[in-house]
XYZ file of C-alpha atoms in Angstrom:
366
model
C -110.791 112.690 77.078
C -107.614 114.364 78.253
C -104.897 112.271 76.635
C -101.128 112.348 77.068
C -99.211 110.674 74.228
C -95.668 109.653 75.180
C -93.549 109.395 72.051
C -90.629 107.122 71.235
C -87.396 107.937 73.105
C -85.441 106.940 69.965
C -84.898 110.346 68.361
C -87.056 113.429 67.998
C -90.332 113.495 66.088
C -89.644 114.526 62.524
C -86.085 113.185 62.438
C -86.958 109.796 60.951
C -85.036 107.966 63.679
C -88.227 106.646 65.223
C -89.241 104.911 61.989
C -92.923 104.146 61.585
C -93.711 105.189 65.161
C -93.420 108.815 64.075
C -96.091 108.445 61.400
C -98.305 106.566 63.868
C -97.877 109.327 66.440
C -98.877 112.050 63.994
C -101.912 110.111 62.734
C -103.056 109.254 66.247
C -102.719 112.809 67.568
C -104.361 114.465 64.550
C -107.233 111.988 64.551
C -107.952 112.357 68.277
C -107.839 116.149 68.048
C -110.408 116.073 65.255
C -112.653 113.906 67.416
C -112.655 116.604 70.092
C -110.154 115.237 72.596
C -107.554 117.295 74.459
C -104.115 115.927 73.544
C -100.622 116.574 74.893
C -97.492 115.051 73.358
C -94.327 114.303 75.328
C -91.366 113.965 72.965
C -87.618 114.481 72.611
C -86.190 117.983 72.326
C -86.144 119.078 68.708
C -89.452 117.395 67.917
C -91.808 119.169 65.536
C -95.503 118.433 65.058
C -97.147 118.733 61.611
C -99.861 121.309 61.014
C -102.667 118.804 61.671
C -101.301 118.273 65.215
C -100.576 121.890 66.135
C -103.498 122.145 68.555
C -101.791 119.538 70.734
C -99.657 120.793 73.602
C -96.040 119.729 73.003
C -93.866 118.895 76.010
C -90.156 118.458 75.276
C -87.472 116.631 77.239
C -83.724 116.409 76.638
C -81.666 113.293 77.246
C -79.734 110.415 75.750
C -81.654 108.398 73.156
C -82.821 104.974 74.287
C -81.114 102.030 72.503
C -83.596 100.278 70.220
C -84.469 96.667 71.016
C -84.585 96.000 67.308
C -80.873 95.505 66.778
C -79.956 93.571 69.905
C -79.791 89.834 70.677
C -82.976 88.230 72.030
C -81.309 87.578 75.406
C -80.207 91.196 75.927
C -80.882 92.700 79.359
C -82.922 95.835 79.888
C -80.638 98.828 79.318
C -81.151 102.483 80.204
C -78.209 104.822 79.557
C -77.092 107.461 82.048
C -79.069 110.617 81.424
C -81.519 108.566 79.398
C -84.536 110.131 77.720
C -86.821 107.229 78.655
C -86.836 107.721 82.472
C -87.042 111.482 82.007
C -90.153 111.010 79.883
C -91.801 108.931 82.553
C -90.757 111.110 85.467
C -92.554 113.985 83.740
C -95.528 111.880 82.630
C -96.139 110.529 86.114
C -95.670 113.973 87.620
C -98.545 115.212 85.452
C -100.739 112.099 85.519
C -103.453 113.742 87.610
C -104.040 116.199 84.752
C -104.994 113.520 82.202
C -107.467 110.653 81.887
C -105.168 108.238 80.064
C -101.513 108.012 79.012
C -100.768 106.474 75.608
C -97.306 104.923 75.409
C -95.780 104.595 71.920
C -92.362 103.426 73.132
C -91.402 99.787 72.687
C -89.612 99.681 76.029
C -89.655 97.740 79.271
C -89.968 100.621 81.755
C -93.410 102.042 80.859
C -94.923 98.564 80.578
C -93.517 97.515 83.959
C -94.907 100.730 85.510
C -98.466 99.972 84.354
C -99.845 98.188 87.476
C -98.221 100.732 89.797
C -99.680 103.935 88.348
C -103.051 105.464 89.199
C -103.763 106.917 85.746
C -104.176 104.112 83.180
C -101.317 103.628 80.737
C -102.317 102.251 77.320
C -99.586 100.682 75.184
C -99.685 100.677 71.383
C -97.052 98.017 70.696
C -94.996 98.900 67.625
C -92.955 95.723 67.022
C -93.185 91.968 67.266
C -90.975 89.872 69.518
C -87.378 91.091 69.519
C -86.279 90.475 73.111
C -87.047 88.008 75.873
C -87.266 90.721 78.525
C -89.889 92.575 76.484
C -91.844 89.400 75.777
C -91.910 88.599 79.494
C -93.059 92.021 80.706
C -95.787 92.231 78.047
C -97.084 88.774 79.038
C -96.932 89.611 82.753
C -98.775 92.917 82.516
C -101.254 91.713 79.880
C -102.296 88.940 82.263
C -103.301 91.649 84.753
C -104.540 94.347 82.351
C -105.250 92.898 78.894
C -107.237 95.966 77.874
C -104.129 98.139 78.137
C -102.489 96.696 75.008
C -103.243 97.259 71.332
C -101.438 95.935 68.265
C -101.247 96.875 64.612
C -101.863 93.419 63.100
C -102.703 89.875 64.116
C -99.332 88.623 62.841
C -97.568 90.994 65.204
C -99.773 90.180 68.199
C -99.248 86.435 67.686
C -95.644 86.889 68.848
C -96.783 87.490 72.420
C -98.340 85.348 75.157
C -101.664 87.156 75.590
C -104.571 86.006 77.772
C -107.177 86.493 75.045
C -107.824 87.873 71.552
C -105.692 90.968 70.854
C -107.115 94.389 70.167
C -106.086 95.293 66.622
C -106.085 98.938 65.547
C -104.115 98.937 62.286
C -102.753 102.369 61.437
C -104.024 105.582 59.893
C -103.006 107.988 57.152
C -104.053 111.490 56.179
C -105.059 110.631 52.636
C -105.277 114.272 51.603
C -101.465 114.198 51.637
C -101.233 111.333 49.118
C -101.974 112.069 45.460
C -103.292 109.252 43.294
C -101.027 108.687 40.276
C -102.699 106.661 37.488
C -99.683 106.611 35.128
C -96.567 104.859 36.453
C -93.037 104.969 35.111
C -90.880 101.871 34.405
C -89.560 102.099 37.964
C -89.748 99.882 41.055
C -89.741 101.311 44.577
C -88.594 100.287 48.047
C -88.950 102.330 51.232
C -87.852 101.864 54.816
C -84.911 102.126 57.147
C -81.851 100.837 55.301
C -80.941 98.045 57.726
C -80.538 94.248 57.359
C -83.918 93.271 58.819
C -85.653 95.187 56.008
C -84.231 92.918 53.266
C -83.243 95.538 50.716
C -80.786 93.098 49.114
C -83.691 90.933 47.911
C -85.496 93.891 46.346
C -82.251 94.966 44.653
C -81.689 91.469 43.247
C -85.239 91.295 41.886
C -84.948 94.736 40.279
C -81.704 93.674 38.613
C -83.288 90.424 37.382
C -86.217 92.365 35.886
C -83.845 94.965 34.433
C -85.681 97.821 36.142
C -84.248 100.587 38.347
C -85.132 100.525 42.052
C -85.749 103.828 43.830
C -84.831 103.527 47.527
C -86.306 105.905 50.114
C -85.360 105.907 53.772
C -82.773 106.652 56.415
C -79.442 104.870 55.888
C -79.300 103.388 59.367
C -76.538 100.921 58.454
C -74.134 102.491 55.936
C -71.967 99.369 55.587
C -75.041 97.278 54.792
C -76.156 99.825 52.175
C -72.736 99.629 50.499
C -72.883 95.813 50.391
C -76.324 95.889 48.778
C -75.222 98.391 46.145
C -72.148 96.298 45.331
C -74.308 93.191 44.822
C -76.163 94.535 41.759
C -75.130 96.204 38.488
C -74.252 99.907 38.705
C -77.286 102.135 38.296
C -79.773 99.570 39.639
C -80.300 101.517 42.864
C -81.430 105.138 42.998
C -80.826 106.417 46.535
C -83.526 109.013 47.262
C -82.926 109.507 51.016
C -85.382 110.149 53.844
C -88.059 112.538 52.594
C -91.027 114.322 54.202
C -94.400 112.870 53.259
C -95.255 115.459 50.591
C -92.057 114.809 48.666
C -92.076 111.048 49.271
C -95.592 110.509 47.949
C -94.900 112.610 44.847
C -91.944 110.379 43.954
C -93.421 107.108 45.222
C -96.543 107.494 43.098
C -94.488 107.220 39.913
C -93.479 103.617 40.692
C -95.050 100.714 38.854
C -94.759 98.482 41.944
C -93.440 98.838 45.496
C -91.374 95.918 46.799
C -91.604 95.024 50.488
C -89.061 92.488 51.706
C -88.963 92.208 55.521
C -86.689 89.600 57.053
C -88.529 89.786 60.371
C -92.100 89.950 61.627
C -92.929 93.513 60.579
C -95.647 94.846 62.857
C -97.557 96.738 60.181
C -95.913 98.177 57.070
C -96.591 101.916 56.770
C -94.841 102.254 53.420
C -97.084 99.521 52.007
C -100.163 101.630 52.719
C -98.474 104.861 51.616
C -97.721 103.293 48.238
C -101.266 101.985 47.840
C -102.624 105.443 48.716
C -100.785 106.737 45.642
C -102.200 103.909 43.526
C -99.032 101.800 43.603
C -99.625 98.033 43.967
C -97.288 96.138 46.292
C -95.298 92.941 45.814
C -94.407 91.673 49.290
C -93.221 88.661 51.197
C -96.096 86.882 52.953
C -94.644 87.710 56.359
C -95.829 89.879 59.234
C -98.041 92.905 58.819
C -97.453 93.387 55.081
C -98.654 89.822 54.552
C -102.008 90.907 56.021
C -102.210 94.281 54.290
C -101.560 92.986 50.788
C -104.753 91.444 49.408
C -103.737 89.388 46.359
C -105.424 90.595 43.194
C -106.867 93.643 44.958
C -103.915 95.816 45.965
C -100.850 93.674 45.293
C -99.310 90.209 45.192
C -97.588 88.002 47.759
C -94.523 85.766 47.522
C -93.117 83.087 49.796
C -90.731 84.722 52.286
C -87.114 85.035 51.130
C -87.890 83.543 47.675
C -86.516 86.060 45.189
C -87.828 84.226 42.139
C -91.319 84.147 43.638
C -91.014 87.850 44.423
C -90.129 88.609 40.797
C -93.276 86.753 39.723
C -95.267 88.719 42.306
C -94.005 91.953 40.738
C -95.318 90.833 37.358
C -98.748 89.995 38.858
C -98.877 93.275 40.768
C -98.240 95.269 37.581
C -101.575 94.014 36.214
C -103.637 95.326 39.149
C -105.926 98.344 38.727
C -104.206 101.215 40.497
C -107.489 102.856 41.509
C -108.380 99.695 43.464
C -105.289 100.181 45.635
C -106.408 103.665 46.604
C -109.975 102.523 47.327
C -108.730 99.790 49.666
C -106.730 102.309 51.702
C -109.695 104.673 51.945
C -111.839 101.861 53.338
C -109.331 100.391 55.808
C -106.490 102.794 56.679
C -107.721 106.365 56.639
C -106.839 108.584 59.576
C -110.534 108.792 60.447
C -110.963 105.020 60.621
C -107.789 104.676 62.709
C -108.810 107.435 65.119
C -112.157 105.728 65.664
C -110.425 102.473 66.634
C -108.018 104.309 68.963
C -110.859 106.236 70.586
C -112.857 103.047 71.214
C -109.776 101.408 72.734
C -108.975 104.325 75.037
C -112.584 104.550 76.174
C -112.401 100.869 77.079
C -109.118 101.448 78.907
C -110.520 104.294 81.004
C -113.528 102.151 81.923
C -111.440 99.035 82.588
C -113.322 97.029 79.964
C -111.563 93.875 78.757
C -114.215 92.437 76.415
C -115.725 92.107 73.942
C -112.900 92.984 71.571
C -113.792 94.507 68.198
C -112.818 92.722 64.988
C -109.449 93.448 63.415
C -108.945 96.346 60.988
C -108.387 94.325 57.811
């Protein structure tokens, strides 16, 4: 297939601003290239593709970043800033649609979904978040009623947020496991990774680390500096080790040293990339039983679950997770979340999209 992948309009690829969508984009492009497809990527100016994606043609557009739906009230209207990157993406994508067989949209935005019934070349949407806005919920429900095959989701927990006409197509996510080194010998260190913002629940992980008298290494972009300062002030000095946003090679080398990764979402996390990245290094995960991480963590196999927002239960989950065989975590990722497995699911979905097939749906990835 000739495939155009339209990236997130929230920052350039490689900047970290796009969160987990960046990792998904790289895995999707690399996997489809290896399966023999012709792939182009439309992304913000300044974007850089990793070596595994270099055979893809990179189209760049300049413009104002699109505001994320993630940090706005549920009733917020659709907003596109003057000179916005989002409409410039789609002006270029639609101008080149005759050159491709399918357009893959990675942006969690109203415009490309609304365009779907009005465009000759099929647009396939990999939805990256759960419900965060009424306008988004409505347009997904409206277009899914007409073209259910055009939507794919990372997990069942995420898909359950939306009014869909039938069973969702679940594709999980994929990781280049050659980039993650298995570490059998952990240090007395807990880990936490993600955007440093309130919906990620870092304050709970910090409190648990303090209660267990263990340091907590924190990786990720400080999206909300005031929030980060409040979290640090809530625990004894030295509890938090701020490691910053790191490229995969450096992140996995540090992450693998952790005894346990804590995952503490306060919202319905669509997947949980850092959960899988930790497991790929052999690190078991203690997570709240909420959203995608609640599906990825298999108690006794690759981690332990705790009731959402229950810090005491999370501390107990850390203790259980420390007893898990680290090699089992890596094996689970190899079976369920490799880049090859993910690319196969994406390929099957896009083939169905180009043929207009709506059923039967394959089973979920986990």
